[in-house]
CSV table of C-alpha atoms in Angstrom, one decimal:
chain,number,residue,atom,x,y,z
X,1,MET,CA,0.0,0.0,0.0
X,2,ASN,CA,1.4,3.4,-1.0
X,3,ASN,CA,1.4,6.5,1.3
X,4,GLU,CA,-1.6,8.0,-0.5
X,5,GLN,CA,-3.7,4.8,0.0
X,6,LYS,CA,-2.6,4.7,3.7
X,7,ALA,CA,-3.7,8.3,4.1
X,8,LEU,CA,-7.0,7.6,2.5
X,9,LEU,CA,-7.6,4.5,4.6
X,10,ALA,CA,-6.7,6.5,7.8
X,11,MET,CA,-9.1,9.3,6.9
X,12,GLU,CA,-11.9,6.8,6.3
X,13,LEU,CA,-11.2,4.9,9.5
X,14,GLU,CA,-11.1,8.2,11.5
X,15,LYS,CA,-14.6,9.0,10.2
X,16,TRP,CA,-15.8,5.4,10.9
X,17,PHE,CA,-14.4,5.4,14.4
X,18,SER,CA,-15.3,9.1,15.3
X,19,SER,CA,-15.2,9.1,19.1
X,20,ASN,CA,-18.2,11.5,19.4
X,21,GLY,CA,-16.9,13.0,22.6
X,22,ASN,CA,-15.5,9.8,24.0
X,23,LEU,CA,-13.4,11.0,26.9
X,24,PHE,CA,-10.7,8.3,26.6
X,25,GLY,CA,-10.6,7.8,22.8
X,26,THR,CA,-11.6,4.2,23.3
X,27,ILE,CA,-14.1,1.7,21.9
X,28,THR,CA,-15.4,-1.3,23.8
X,29,ARG,CA,-14.7,-4.8,22.4
X,30,SER,CA,-18.5,-5.4,21.8
X,31,GLU,CA,-18.9,-2.0,20.1
X,32,LEU,CA,-15.9,-2.6,17.9
X,33,ALA,CA,-17.3,-6.0,16.9
X,34,ARG,CA,-20.7,-4.5,16.1
X,35,ARG,CA,-19.4,-1.5,14.2
X,36,SER,CA,-16.6,-3.3,12.2
X,37,GLY,CA,-19.0,-4.9,9.8
X,38,GLY,CA,-17.5,-8.4,10.5
X,39,LEU,CA,-13.8,-7.5,10.5
X,40,PHE,CA,-13.6,-8.1,14.2
X,41,ASN,CA,-15.3,-10.7,16.5
X,42,SER,CA,-15.6,-10.2,20.3
X,43,LYS,CA,-14.4,-13.8,21.0
X,44,THR,CA,-11.4,-13.5,18.6
X,45,MET,CA,-10.3,-10.2,20.3
X,46,ALA,CA,-10.7,-11.9,23.7
X,47,ASN,CA,-8.4,-14.7,22.5
X,48,TRP,CA,-5.9,-12.2,21.1
X,49,ASP,CA,-5.8,-10.5,24.5
X,50,SER,CA,-5.2,-13.8,26.4
X,51,ARG,CA,-2.3,-14.6,24.0
X,52,GLY,CA,-0.8,-11.1,24.1
X,53,LYS,CA,-1.7,-10.4,20.4
X,54,GLY,CA,-3.9,-7.9,18.7
X,55,PHE,CA,-3.9,-4.3,19.6
X,56,LYS,CA,-1.0,-2.6,21.5
X,57,ARG,CA,-3.0,-1.4,24.5
X,58,LYS,CA,-6.4,-1.9,26.2
X,59,LEU,CA,-8.3,-0.3,29.0
X,60,VAL,CA,-9.6,-3.0,31.4
X,61,HIS,CA,-12.1,-2.7,34.3
X,62,GLU,CA,-10.7,-4.1,37.6
X,63,SER,CA,-13.2,-7.0,37.3
X,64,GLY,CA,-11.6,-7.9,33.9
X,65,ARG,CA,-15.0,-8.2,32.3
X,66,LYS,CA,-15.2,-4.9,30.5
X,67,VAL,CA,-12.5,-4.2,27.9
X,68,ALA,CA,-11.9,-1.2,25.6
X,69,TYR,CA,-9.3,-0.5,23.0
X,70,PHE,CA,-7.7,2.8,22.1
X,71,ILE,CA,-9.0,3.9,18.8
X,72,GLU,CA,-5.6,5.0,17.5
X,73,ASP,CA,-4.3,1.4,18.2
X,74,VAL,CA,-7.2,-0.1,16.3
X,75,LEU,CA,-6.6,2.3,13.4
X,76,GLU,CA,-2.9,1.4,13.4
X,77,TYR,CA,-3.7,-2.3,13.4
X,78,LEU,CA,-6.1,-1.9,10.5
X,79,GLY,CA,-3.6,0.2,8.5
X,80,ASN,CA,-0.9,-2.5,9.0
X,81,LYS,CA,-3.1,-5.6,8.3
X,82,TYR,CA,-5.6,-4.4,5.7
X,83,ARG,CA,-5.2,-2.5,2.4
X,84,VAL,CA,-7.5,-0.7,0.0
X,85,VAL,CA,-8.0,-2.5,-3.3
X,86,GLU,CA,-9.5,-0.5,-6.1
X,87,LYS,CA,-11.8,-2.2,-8.6
X,88,ARG,CA,-10.4,-2.7,-12.0
X,89,LYS,CA,-11.9,-0.7,-14.8
């Protein structure tokens, strides 16, 4: 992916993940699964967390039951793992 495509992807993802006043710039695991259109699954993200894979950082409630990810880390992950493919003309 060239720099122009990365910038385009980042802009689209920023719109998609607009925090709408989110104080911490985070998105919960369940909300990410719901809003990703199938790119992420809650159980898969839980497995990543248990294996130390996936996103760089997370915000975890002391009970360990509520998990949120930092939006910038999700965007970075998507930018590294996915690419924009334009339809052939």
